[in-house]
PDB file of C-alpha atoms in Angstrom:
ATOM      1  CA  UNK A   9      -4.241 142.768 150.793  1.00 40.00           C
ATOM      2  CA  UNK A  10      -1.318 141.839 149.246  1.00 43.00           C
ATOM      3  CA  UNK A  11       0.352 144.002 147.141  1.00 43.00           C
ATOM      4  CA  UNK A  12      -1.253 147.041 148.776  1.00 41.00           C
ATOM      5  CA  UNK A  13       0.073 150.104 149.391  1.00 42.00           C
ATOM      6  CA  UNK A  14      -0.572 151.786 153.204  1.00 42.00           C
ATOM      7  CA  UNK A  15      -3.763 153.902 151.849  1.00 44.00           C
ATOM      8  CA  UNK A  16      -5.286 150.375 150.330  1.00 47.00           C
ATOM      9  CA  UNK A  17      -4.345 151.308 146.889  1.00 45.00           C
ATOM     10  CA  UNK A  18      -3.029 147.987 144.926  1.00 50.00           C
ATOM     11  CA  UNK A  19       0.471 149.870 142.963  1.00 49.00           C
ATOM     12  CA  UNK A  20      -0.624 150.086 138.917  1.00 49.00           C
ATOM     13  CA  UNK A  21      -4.205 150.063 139.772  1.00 50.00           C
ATOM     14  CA  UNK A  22      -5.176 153.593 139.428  1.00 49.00           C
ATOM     15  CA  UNK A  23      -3.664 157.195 139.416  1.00 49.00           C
ATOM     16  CA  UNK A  24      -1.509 158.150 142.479  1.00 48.00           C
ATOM     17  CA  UNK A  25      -3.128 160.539 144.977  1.00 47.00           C
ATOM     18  CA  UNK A  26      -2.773 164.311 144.471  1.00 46.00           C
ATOM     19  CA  UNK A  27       0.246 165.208 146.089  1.00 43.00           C
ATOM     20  CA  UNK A  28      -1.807 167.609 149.442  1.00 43.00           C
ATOM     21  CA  UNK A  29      -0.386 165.289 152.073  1.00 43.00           C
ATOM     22  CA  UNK A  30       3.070 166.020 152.832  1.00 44.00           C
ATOM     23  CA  UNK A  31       5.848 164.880 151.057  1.00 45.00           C
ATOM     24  CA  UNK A  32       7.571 162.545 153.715  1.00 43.00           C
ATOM     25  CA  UNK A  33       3.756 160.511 154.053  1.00 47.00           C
ATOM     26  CA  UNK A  34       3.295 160.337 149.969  1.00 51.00           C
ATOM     27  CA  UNK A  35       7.089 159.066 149.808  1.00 50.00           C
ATOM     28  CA  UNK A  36       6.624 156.811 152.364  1.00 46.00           C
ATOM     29  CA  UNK A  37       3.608 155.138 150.970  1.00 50.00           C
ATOM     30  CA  UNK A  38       5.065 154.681 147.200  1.00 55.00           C
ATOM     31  CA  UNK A  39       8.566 153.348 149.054  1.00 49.00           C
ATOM     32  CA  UNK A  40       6.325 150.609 150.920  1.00 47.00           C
ATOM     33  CA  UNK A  41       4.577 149.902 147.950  1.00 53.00           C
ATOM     34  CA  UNK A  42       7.376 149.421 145.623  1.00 51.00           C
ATOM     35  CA  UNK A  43       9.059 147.473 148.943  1.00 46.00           C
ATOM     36  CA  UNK A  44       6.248 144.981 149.438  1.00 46.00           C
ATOM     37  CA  UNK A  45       6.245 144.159 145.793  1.00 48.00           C
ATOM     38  CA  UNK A  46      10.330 143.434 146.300  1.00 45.00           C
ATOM     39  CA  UNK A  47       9.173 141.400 148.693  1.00 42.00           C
ATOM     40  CA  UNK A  48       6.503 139.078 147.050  1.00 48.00           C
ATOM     41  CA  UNK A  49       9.542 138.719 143.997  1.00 48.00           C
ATOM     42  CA  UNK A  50       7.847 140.899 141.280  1.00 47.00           C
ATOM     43  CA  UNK A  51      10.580 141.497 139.023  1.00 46.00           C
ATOM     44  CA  UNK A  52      10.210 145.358 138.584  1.00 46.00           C
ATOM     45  CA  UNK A  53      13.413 146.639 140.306  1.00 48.00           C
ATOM     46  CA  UNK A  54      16.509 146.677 138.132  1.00 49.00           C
ATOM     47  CA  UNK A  55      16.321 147.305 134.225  1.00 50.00           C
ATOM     48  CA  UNK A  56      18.365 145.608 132.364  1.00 52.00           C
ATOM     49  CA  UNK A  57      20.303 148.803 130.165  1.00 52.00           C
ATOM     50  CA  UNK A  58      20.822 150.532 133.648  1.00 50.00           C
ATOM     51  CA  UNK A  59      22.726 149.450 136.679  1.00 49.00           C
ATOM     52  CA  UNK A  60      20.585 151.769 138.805  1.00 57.00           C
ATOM     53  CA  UNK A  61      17.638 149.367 140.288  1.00 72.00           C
ATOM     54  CA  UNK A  62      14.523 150.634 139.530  1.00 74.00           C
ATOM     55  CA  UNK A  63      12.887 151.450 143.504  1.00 75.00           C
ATOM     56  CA  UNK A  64      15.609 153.750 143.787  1.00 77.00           C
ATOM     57  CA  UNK A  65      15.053 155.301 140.093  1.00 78.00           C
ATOM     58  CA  UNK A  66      10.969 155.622 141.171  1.00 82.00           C
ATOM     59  CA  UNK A  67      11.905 156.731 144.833  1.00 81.00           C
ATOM     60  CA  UNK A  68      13.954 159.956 143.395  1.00 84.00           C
ATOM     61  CA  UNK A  69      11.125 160.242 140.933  1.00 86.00           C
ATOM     62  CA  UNK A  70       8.762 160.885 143.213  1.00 87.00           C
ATOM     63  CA  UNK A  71      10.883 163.209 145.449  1.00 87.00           C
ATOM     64  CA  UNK A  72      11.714 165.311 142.398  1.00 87.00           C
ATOM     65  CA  UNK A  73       8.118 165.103 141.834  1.00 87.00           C
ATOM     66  CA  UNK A  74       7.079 166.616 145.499  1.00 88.00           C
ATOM     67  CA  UNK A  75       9.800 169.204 144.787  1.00 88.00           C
ATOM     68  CA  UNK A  76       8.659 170.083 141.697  1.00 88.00           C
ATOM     69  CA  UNK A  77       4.981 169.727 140.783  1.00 91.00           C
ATOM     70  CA  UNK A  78       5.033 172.281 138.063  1.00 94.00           C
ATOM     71  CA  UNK A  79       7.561 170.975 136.136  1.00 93.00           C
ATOM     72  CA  UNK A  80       6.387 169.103 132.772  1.00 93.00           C
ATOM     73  CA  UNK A  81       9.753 167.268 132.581  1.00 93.00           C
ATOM     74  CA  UNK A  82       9.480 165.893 135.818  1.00 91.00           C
ATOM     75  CA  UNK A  83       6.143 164.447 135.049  1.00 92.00           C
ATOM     76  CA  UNK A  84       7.329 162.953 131.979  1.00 93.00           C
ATOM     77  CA  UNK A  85       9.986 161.195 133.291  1.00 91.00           C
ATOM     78  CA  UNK A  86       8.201 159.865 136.643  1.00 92.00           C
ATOM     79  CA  UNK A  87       5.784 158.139 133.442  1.00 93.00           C
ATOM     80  CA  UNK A  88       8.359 156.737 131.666  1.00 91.00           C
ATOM     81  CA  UNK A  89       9.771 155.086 135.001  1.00 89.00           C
ATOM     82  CA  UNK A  90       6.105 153.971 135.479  1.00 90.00           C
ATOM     83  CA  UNK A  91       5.959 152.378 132.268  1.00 90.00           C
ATOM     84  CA  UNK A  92       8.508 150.024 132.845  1.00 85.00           C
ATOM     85  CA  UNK A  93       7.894 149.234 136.254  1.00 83.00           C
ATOM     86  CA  UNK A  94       4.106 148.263 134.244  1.00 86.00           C
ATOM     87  CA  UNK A  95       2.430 151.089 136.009  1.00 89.00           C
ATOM     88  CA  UNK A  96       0.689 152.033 132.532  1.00 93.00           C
ATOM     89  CA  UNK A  97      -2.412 153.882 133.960  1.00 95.00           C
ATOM     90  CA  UNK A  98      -0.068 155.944 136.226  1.00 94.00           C
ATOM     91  CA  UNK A  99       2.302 156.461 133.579  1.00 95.00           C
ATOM     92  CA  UNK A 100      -0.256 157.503 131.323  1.00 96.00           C
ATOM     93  CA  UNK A 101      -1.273 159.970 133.777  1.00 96.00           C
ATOM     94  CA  UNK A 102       1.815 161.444 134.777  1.00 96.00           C
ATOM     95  CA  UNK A 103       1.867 161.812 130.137  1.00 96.00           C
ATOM     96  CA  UNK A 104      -1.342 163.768 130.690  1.00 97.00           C
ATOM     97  CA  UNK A 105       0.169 165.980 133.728  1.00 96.00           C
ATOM     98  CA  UNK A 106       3.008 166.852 131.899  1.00 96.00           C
ATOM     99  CA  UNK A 107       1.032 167.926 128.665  1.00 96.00           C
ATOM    100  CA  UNK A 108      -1.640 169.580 130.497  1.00 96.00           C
ATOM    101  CA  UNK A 109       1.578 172.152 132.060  1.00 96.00           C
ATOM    102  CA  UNK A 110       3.232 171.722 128.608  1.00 95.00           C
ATOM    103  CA  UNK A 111       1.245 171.258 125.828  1.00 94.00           C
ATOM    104  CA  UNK A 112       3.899 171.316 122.844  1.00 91.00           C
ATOM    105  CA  UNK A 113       6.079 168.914 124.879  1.00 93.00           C
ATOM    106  CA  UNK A 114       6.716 166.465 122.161  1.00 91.00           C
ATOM    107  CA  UNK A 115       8.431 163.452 124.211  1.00 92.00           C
ATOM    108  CA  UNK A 116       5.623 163.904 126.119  1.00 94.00           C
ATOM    109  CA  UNK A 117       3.358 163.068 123.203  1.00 94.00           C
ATOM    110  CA  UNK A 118       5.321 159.787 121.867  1.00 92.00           C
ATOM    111  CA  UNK A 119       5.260 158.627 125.680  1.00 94.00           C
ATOM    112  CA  UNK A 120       1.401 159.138 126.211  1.00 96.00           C
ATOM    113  CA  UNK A 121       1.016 157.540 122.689  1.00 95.00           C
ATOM    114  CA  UNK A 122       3.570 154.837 123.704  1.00 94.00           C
ATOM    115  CA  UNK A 123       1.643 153.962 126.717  1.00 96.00           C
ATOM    116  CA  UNK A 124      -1.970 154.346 125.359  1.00 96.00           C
ATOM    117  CA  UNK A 125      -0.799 151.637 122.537  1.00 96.00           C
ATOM    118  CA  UNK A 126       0.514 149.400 125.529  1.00 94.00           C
ATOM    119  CA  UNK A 127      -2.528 149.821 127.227  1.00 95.00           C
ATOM    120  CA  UNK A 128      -4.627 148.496 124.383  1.00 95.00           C
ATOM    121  CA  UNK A 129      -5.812 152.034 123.697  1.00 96.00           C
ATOM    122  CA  UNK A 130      -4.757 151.943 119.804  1.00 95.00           C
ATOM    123  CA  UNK A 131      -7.258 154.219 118.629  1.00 96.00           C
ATOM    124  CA  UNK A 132      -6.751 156.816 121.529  1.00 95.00           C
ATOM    125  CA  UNK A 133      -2.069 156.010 120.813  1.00 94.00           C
ATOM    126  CA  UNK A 134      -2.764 156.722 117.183  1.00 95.00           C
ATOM    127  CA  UNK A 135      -4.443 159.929 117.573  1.00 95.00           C
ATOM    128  CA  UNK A 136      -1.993 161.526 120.062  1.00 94.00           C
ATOM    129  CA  UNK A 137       1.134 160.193 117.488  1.00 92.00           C
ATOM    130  CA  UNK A 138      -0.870 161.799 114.547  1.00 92.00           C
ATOM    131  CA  UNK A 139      -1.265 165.129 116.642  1.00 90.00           C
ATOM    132  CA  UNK A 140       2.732 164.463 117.965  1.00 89.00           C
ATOM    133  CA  UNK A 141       3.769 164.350 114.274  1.00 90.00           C
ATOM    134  CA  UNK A 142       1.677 167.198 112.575  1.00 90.00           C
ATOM    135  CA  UNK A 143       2.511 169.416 115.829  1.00 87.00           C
ATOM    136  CA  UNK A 144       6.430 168.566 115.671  1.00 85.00           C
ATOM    137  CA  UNK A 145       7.108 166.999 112.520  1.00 85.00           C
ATOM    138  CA  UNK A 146      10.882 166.806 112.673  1.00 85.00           C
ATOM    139  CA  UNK A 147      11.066 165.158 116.091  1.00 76.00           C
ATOM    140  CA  UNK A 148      13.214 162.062 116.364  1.00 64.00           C
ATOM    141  CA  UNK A 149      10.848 160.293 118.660  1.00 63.00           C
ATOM    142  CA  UNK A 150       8.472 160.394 116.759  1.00 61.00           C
TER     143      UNK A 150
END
């Protein structure tokens, strides 16, 4: 299938797998992922206010991520990498990992919101913003 990653999974088609196999294997299976879609010219590796390319951004994403499951920030910023690679279900679930170990994290809130509203999920974006706002009113994202 093109476009597959090596456990069948198409990349932005679902949440990732738990992260029980070990890290080299789940690294491994992203990387080809992200590689294959290099490959077949899907514009998804460099953004354009960065000179870092975007596989490499995702690749230490994920590392940090193996290293560091716990870890709220982590989570958040793995989604916000997934949101502009147009990963929006994964991003939105890395949103929801991060809130569900920190549940006052505010950038984590504007970011779920964020990608709920891209996701066509207006109703769902607006109540998470309305909850970001009244929980952390002075917050400059939101």
């Amino acid at each position: 299938m093109a476009g597959a990653l090596l456990d069948g999974r198409v990349p932005g088609s679902g949440p990732p797998e738990p992260l029980g196999r070990p890290l080299q294997n789940n690294v491994a299976v992203e990387l080809h992922g992200l590689v294959h879609m290099e490959t077949q010219g899907e514009p998804l590796f460099t953004h354009p206010a960065w000179g870092l390319p975007l596989l490499a951004a995702l690749s230490l994403a994920f590392v940090t991520l193996a290293l560091s499951p716990q870890d709220a920030t982590v989570h958040n910023n793995l989604g916000n990498l997934l949101s502009i690679a147009g990963r929006g279900a994964e991003a939105i679930a890395a949103f929801r990992q991060a809130l569900d170990l920190d549940p006052d994290y505010a950038d984590a809130k504007a970011n779920l919101g964020l990608a709920m509203r891209e996701a066509g999920d207006v109703d769902g974006a607006l109540a998470v913003l309305a909850d970001a706002v009244a929980a952390h009113p002075a917050h400059v994202a939101l």
